[in-house]
Amino acid sequence: MNGGQARPTIKTICAMTGLSTATVSKALRQSPEVRPETRAIVEEAARKVGYSTNLHGVQLRTGKTYQVAILMTTPTSDLVEWEGVEYAQLLSGISHAMEGTRYRVALYPVRDYDEAQDTVRRIIRNRLADGVIFSGTRPDDGRVRLLQEADFPFVTYGTTEAHAPHAFVDSDNDGIIRTAMRRLLDRGHRRIALINPGEHLSYGRTRLATYRDMLQSAGIEYDPALVAHGILTPSFGREQVMIMHALKDPPTAYVCANEASALGALSGFAACGLVHGRDAVINATDDLNVSAYFTPPLTTFYLPITRPAELLGRHILGAIDGVAPERLQTLLMPDLIERSDDRLRASAG
Amino acid sequence: MNGGQARPTIKTICAMTGLSTATVSKALRQSPEVRPETRAIVEEAARKVGYSTNLHGVQLRTGKTYQVAILMTTPTSDLVEWEGVEYAQLLSGISHAMEGTRYRVALYPVRDYDEAQDTVRRIIRNRLADGVIFSGTRPDDGRVRLLQEADFPFVTYGTTEAHAPHAFVDSDNDGIIRTAMRRLLDRGHRRIALINPGEHLSYGRTRLATYRDMLQSAGIEYDPALVAHGILTPSFGREQVMIMHALKDPPTAYVCANEASALGALSGFAACGLVHGRDAVINATDDLNVSAYFTPPLTTFYLPITRPAELLGRHILGAIDGVAPERLQTLLMPDLIERSDDRLRASAG
DNA sequence: ATTGGAAATATAAACGATTACATTTTGTCG
DNA sequence: CGACAAAATGTAATCGTTTATATTTCCAAT
């Protein structure tokens, strides 16, 4: 009956073995209900015809999608500018974590926070995925609320202040700023600028809070003029240096929240005639180990993005499997890589 | 019967309207077979219960997957180093091009060329997607062969020398090198280095061919020592500058195939004590507009990656729709952005 | 040999859509 | 008004799985 051309199905194996669909199905899924000898027969037949299960059938019957949705925040059309470059590594890390499973990564591009919420709603409503991953968390995050209400598996890259615990991965921003500030303060810096992401973002909040904390401990008054919030592109870093440099009491150190803004800050140095290490210094947080190639190389907190990425992948699989959220929370402390001393040299003129 | 909780299906609408599944199905798909009045009734009912079609049902019945597979070449684990950062923008561009359709982007991470071929085979065999997109093409590309044999829709980012035409998007590498070389030759450069991708890649081949062509026209002998093939990371660019600088007749210009290697080359300049514009210059090709922020800013051929990305998305939809491959081929010429003059200044010592 | 019950297998009904084919309705024309 | 074709709708099978339930097989204990 079968043309031989068509893709083999469970029925093909039934015809070959004389077994019923139920038995074959169970055998293929290693159910203990089927005798080992029978399973062997089924597996042999499956191997012979090159059977592989048709996901569509499974999906329809079980309602599972075997898709993990990743919300990918993409800048409004043309303003690309090295924004979100780390996404590439993030995506590949997550995908790698799912190798050997049936799960696939499906991309959902969103332009902003509101669109992200809509997308989350759509994913929940239409069961477009079995789990969701997203970044750019806010302390009170609407997406988290939606997903928790729907009891939908998810992992965030970034923390929130949600009442109920949820799975997340993040770098230890408190630890980063604490270490960075202590180091700079030790080296005599008193005017330290913070180049931060948008104000609503959790990690910006955390960084700012710790920054203020460290200033207070050091007995230095907080100056809002030294803190910039914005989209962390090179152009933003550059602008902020140019603005802050024009202050009557300009910063001697810049702590940048990513490598893109650090690169921009360096470009701002050049534009203002500032010399790194003489007039001021820049520290960064780097996911891509790229600040090693800046001129001059910068001191950074380096966490290869593949690490959080793989964890995101593993956590979402866990969340889908019903592992308790408390057990799927990871804070990662980047390594401090001191590429420059960051003590200001005596001005040589 | 229906708890009211369950997601509405076509049957829900049948119950509401008294119509049959066939009619409702056709009405929802705007079939001309159903009377406008009937369609209105169906649409009203659908709206009322918030019906949205269950893809799994469609997929099983029609065999369509509504997935576009993107092969994402990811470096071997830890060697991340800013490799493939442009993928993020590429992915978002492609995804955006599919907004408003049923199609989703699904990611298939592959470590190398062989794994990519295996993955292509799997996608074809198991009909995991309706179309495939990949980059890093070779003149004689095994993936292209597989897909053409299977008559499977695909678009490449990069050209090949396949016998039968296929859909592709690429930047005009011949045009880029032609323009870059003419400009540098006009400015008196005679020793021009080419920082190129791996030898097997099509775009590397094209660049090299045009490079040799331009040298020959200018009556300059080709020197293999001035051409480097490798993975275009910052570290590669840096190394190559350091190696070539040590030649007895070192280059006065470096033409880098991407922004990462250009950044590395600049870093190499610093390491060797070279001053850009005095001892040598660097030109780049840039997808992310990031070379504007290098110190000094570099002259580049800039093509915002969103453009090829959107085209890739549109082309794959076309290919899936059966549009002839000849009509889905696009070469894009980047804009030359002259950020530095690139004439060597008289050495000031 | 019979019985009981566990273990293994089979039957058949889903899941939600599409679609060949059958049937009914509608409208036109003699 | 009746006949007929075209238009609209209905019936039922199907895609490939899983799974509740039924049936058979097997084995041990009586």
Coordinates of C-alpha atoms in Angstrom, one line a residue, chain B residues 44-291:
Chain B
E44 CA -18.6 37.8 14.2
A45 CA -18.8 34.5 16.1
A46 CA -15.0 34.1 15.9
R47 CA -14.5 37.6 17.2
K48 CA -16.9 37.0 20.0
V49 CA -15.3 34.0 21.4
G50 CA -11.8 35.2 20.6
Y51 CA -11.1 32.4 18.2
S52 CA -7.6 31.9 16.8
T53 CA -6.6 29.0 14.7
N54 CA -4.6 26.2 16.3
L55 CA -1.5 25.9 14.3
H56 CA -0.9 22.3 15.3
G57 CA -4.1 21.2 13.6
V58 CA -3.2 23.1 10.4
Q59 CA 0.4 21.7 10.5
L60 CA -0.7 18.2 10.9
R61 CA -3.3 18.4 8.2
T62 CA -1.3 20.4 5.7
G63 CA 2.2 19.4 6.5
K64 CA 3.2 23.0 6.6
T65 CA 5.3 24.0 9.5
Y66 CA 5.2 27.8 9.3
Q67 CA 8.8 27.8 10.5
V68 CA 11.8 29.3 8.9
A69 CA 15.0 27.6 10.0
I70 CA 18.0 29.8 10.5
L71 CA 21.3 28.0 10.7
M72 CA 23.4 29.9 13.2
T73 CA 27.1 29.2 13.1
T74 CA 28.4 29.5 16.6
P75 CA 32.0 29.3 17.6
T76 CA 33.3 26.3 19.4
S77 CA 32.2 27.0 22.9
D78 CA 34.5 29.4 24.6
L79 CA 36.2 31.2 21.8
V80 CA 33.4 33.8 21.7
E81 CA 35.3 37.0 21.1
W82 CA 32.8 39.1 19.3
E83 CA 32.3 36.5 16.6
G84 CA 29.1 36.7 14.8
V85 CA 27.7 39.6 16.7
E86 CA 25.9 40.8 13.6
Y87 CA 23.7 37.8 13.9
A88 CA 21.5 39.5 16.5
Q89 CA 20.6 42.2 14.1
L90 CA 20.2 39.8 11.3
L91 CA 17.8 37.7 13.2
S92 CA 15.7 40.6 14.3
G93 CA 15.6 41.9 10.8
I94 CA 14.5 38.6 9.4
S95 CA 11.9 38.1 12.2
H96 CA 10.5 41.6 11.5
A97 CA 10.1 40.8 7.9
M98 CA 7.8 37.9 8.9
E99 CA 5.6 40.0 11.1
G100 CA 2.0 39.7 10.1
T101 CA 2.5 36.2 8.7
R102 CA 2.1 32.9 10.4
Y103 CA 5.8 32.2 10.0
R104 CA 8.2 32.1 12.9
V105 CA 12.0 32.0 13.0
A106 CA 13.4 28.9 14.5
L107 CA 17.1 28.7 15.4
Y108 CA 19.4 25.8 14.6
P109 CA 22.8 26.3 16.1
V110 CA 25.6 24.6 14.2
R111 CA 29.3 24.5 15.1
D112 CA 30.8 24.1 11.7
Y113 CA 30.2 23.4 8.1
D114 CA 29.7 19.6 8.5
E115 CA 27.2 20.0 11.3
A116 CA 25.4 22.6 9.1
Q117 CA 25.1 20.0 6.4
D118 CA 23.8 17.4 8.8
T119 CA 21.3 19.9 10.1
V120 CA 20.1 20.7 6.6
R121 CA 19.6 17.0 5.9
R122 CA 17.6 16.6 9.1
I123 CA 15.5 19.6 8.3
I124 CA 14.7 18.3 4.8
R125 CA 14.2 14.8 5.9
N126 CA 11.9 15.5 8.8
R127 CA 10.3 18.6 7.2
L128 CA 11.2 20.6 10.2
A129 CA 10.7 23.9 8.4
D130 CA 9.3 25.4 5.3
G131 CA 12.4 27.2 4.4
V132 CA 16.0 27.6 5.4
I133 CA 18.3 30.6 5.7
F134 CA 22.1 30.4 6.2
S135 CA 25.2 32.4 5.7
G136 CA 28.9 31.7 5.3
T137 CA 28.5 30.3 1.8
R138 CA 31.2 28.5 -0.2
P139 CA 31.6 28.5 -3.9
D140 CA 30.6 24.9 -4.0
D141 CA 28.3 24.7 -1.1
G142 CA 27.1 21.3 0.1
R143 CA 24.1 22.8 1.8
V144 CA 23.0 24.4 -1.4
R145 CA 23.3 21.2 -3.2
L146 CA 21.3 19.3 -0.6
L147 CA 18.5 21.9 -0.7
Q148 CA 18.4 22.2 -4.4
E149 CA 18.2 18.4 -4.9
A150 CA 15.4 18.3 -2.4
D151 CA 13.7 21.3 -4.1
F152 CA 13.5 22.9 -0.7
P153 CA 13.1 26.6 -0.4
F154 CA 16.1 28.5 0.9
V155 CA 18.0 31.8 0.8
T156 CA 21.7 32.3 1.4
Y157 CA 23.4 35.3 2.8
G158 CA 26.3 35.1 0.4
T159 CA 26.8 33.9 -3.1
T160 CA 27.8 30.5 -4.5
E161 CA 28.8 29.1 -7.8
A162 CA 26.0 26.6 -7.9
H163 CA 24.9 25.6 -11.3
A164 CA 21.2 26.3 -10.8
P165 CA 20.3 29.8 -9.6
H166 CA 19.2 30.2 -6.0
A167 CA 17.9 33.0 -3.9
F168 CA 20.5 35.0 -2.1
V169 CA 21.3 38.3 -0.5
D170 CA 24.9 39.6 -0.3
S171 CA 26.8 42.8 -0.1
D172 CA 28.7 43.7 -3.3
N173 CA 32.1 42.5 -2.2
D174 CA 33.5 43.0 -5.7
G175 CA 32.3 46.6 -5.6
I176 CA 33.6 47.2 -2.1
I177 CA 37.1 46.0 -2.9
R178 CA 37.2 47.7 -6.2
T179 CA 36.2 51.0 -4.7
A180 CA 38.5 50.6 -1.6
M181 CA 41.5 49.6 -3.7
R182 CA 41.1 52.4 -6.2
R183 CA 40.8 54.9 -3.5
L184 CA 43.9 53.7 -1.6
L185 CA 45.9 53.4 -4.8
D186 CA 44.9 56.9 -5.7
R187 CA 46.2 58.0 -2.4
G188 CA 49.6 56.5 -3.1
H189 CA 49.4 53.2 -1.3
R190 CA 51.4 50.4 -2.9
R191 CA 51.5 47.9 -0.1
I192 CA 47.9 47.1 0.8
A193 CA 47.0 44.2 3.1
L194 CA 43.8 42.2 2.9
I195 CA 42.4 40.9 6.1
N196 CA 40.1 38.2 4.8
P197 CA 37.7 35.6 6.2
G198 CA 38.5 31.8 5.9
E199 CA 39.7 30.8 2.5
H200 CA 36.7 28.6 1.5
L201 CA 34.1 31.3 2.0
S202 CA 32.7 32.8 -1.1
Y203 CA 33.0 36.4 -0.1
G204 CA 36.6 35.9 0.8
R205 CA 37.2 34.5 -2.6
T206 CA 35.5 37.4 -4.3
R207 CA 37.4 39.9 -2.3
L208 CA 40.7 38.3 -3.1
A209 CA 40.0 38.0 -6.8
T210 CA 39.0 41.6 -7.1
Y211 CA 42.0 42.6 -4.9
R212 CA 44.4 40.8 -7.3
D213 CA 42.6 42.3 -10.2
M214 CA 43.0 45.8 -9.0
L215 CA 46.7 45.2 -8.2
Q216 CA 47.3 43.9 -11.6
S217 CA 45.6 46.9 -13.2
A218 CA 47.8 49.1 -11.2
G219 CA 50.9 47.2 -12.2
I220 CA 51.7 46.0 -8.7
E221 CA 52.9 42.6 -8.0
Y222 CA 50.7 40.4 -5.8
D223 CA 52.4 39.5 -2.5
P224 CA 50.7 36.6 -0.6
A225 CA 52.3 37.8 2.6
L226 CA 49.9 40.7 2.6
V227 CA 46.8 38.5 2.5
A228 CA 45.5 36.9 5.7
H229 CA 42.7 34.3 5.9
G230 CA 41.1 33.5 9.2
I231 CA 38.2 33.9 11.6
L232 CA 37.5 37.6 11.7
T233 CA 37.8 38.3 15.4
P234 CA 39.6 41.2 17.0
S235 CA 42.4 39.0 18.0
F236 CA 42.9 37.9 14.4
G237 CA 43.1 41.5 13.2
R238 CA 45.6 42.3 15.9
E239 CA 47.8 39.4 15.2
Q240 CA 47.9 40.0 11.5
V241 CA 48.9 43.6 12.0
M242 CA 51.7 42.5 14.3
I243 CA 52.9 39.9 11.8
M244 CA 52.7 42.1 8.7
H245 CA 54.2 45.1 10.4
A246 CA 57.3 42.9 11.0
L247 CA 57.8 42.4 7.2
K248 CA 60.7 44.1 5.7
D249 CA 58.3 46.0 3.5
P250 CA 55.2 46.4 5.7
P251 CA 51.8 47.4 4.4
T252 CA 50.7 51.1 4.6
A253 CA 47.0 50.1 4.4
Y254 CA 44.9 47.4 5.8
V255 CA 41.5 46.5 4.3
C256 CA 39.5 44.6 6.9
A257 CA 36.5 42.5 6.0
N258 CA 34.6 43.4 9.1
E259 CA 34.5 45.7 12.1
A260 CA 35.8 43.2 14.6
S261 CA 39.0 42.6 12.7
A262 CA 39.4 46.3 12.2
L263 CA 39.1 46.9 15.9
G264 CA 41.7 44.3 16.4
A265 CA 43.9 45.9 13.8
L266 CA 43.7 49.2 15.6
S267 CA 44.7 47.4 18.8
G268 CA 47.6 46.0 16.9
F269 CA 48.6 49.5 15.8
A270 CA 48.8 50.5 19.4
A271 CA 50.8 47.4 20.3
C272 CA 53.3 48.1 17.6
G273 CA 53.5 51.8 18.1
L274 CA 52.0 52.5 14.8
V275 CA 50.0 55.8 14.3
H276 CA 47.0 55.6 12.1
G277 CA 47.3 58.1 9.3
R278 CA 51.0 58.4 9.7
D279 CA 52.4 54.9 9.4
A280 CA 49.5 53.1 7.9
V281 CA 45.7 53.3 7.7
I282 CA 42.8 50.9 8.1
N283 CA 39.7 50.6 6.1
A284 CA 36.8 48.4 7.1
T285 CA 33.4 47.0 6.2
D286 CA 30.9 47.6 8.9
D287 CA 27.4 46.3 9.5
L288 CA 26.8 48.0 12.8
N289 CA 28.1 51.5 12.4
V290 CA 30.5 50.9 15.2
S291 CA 33.7 52.0 13.5

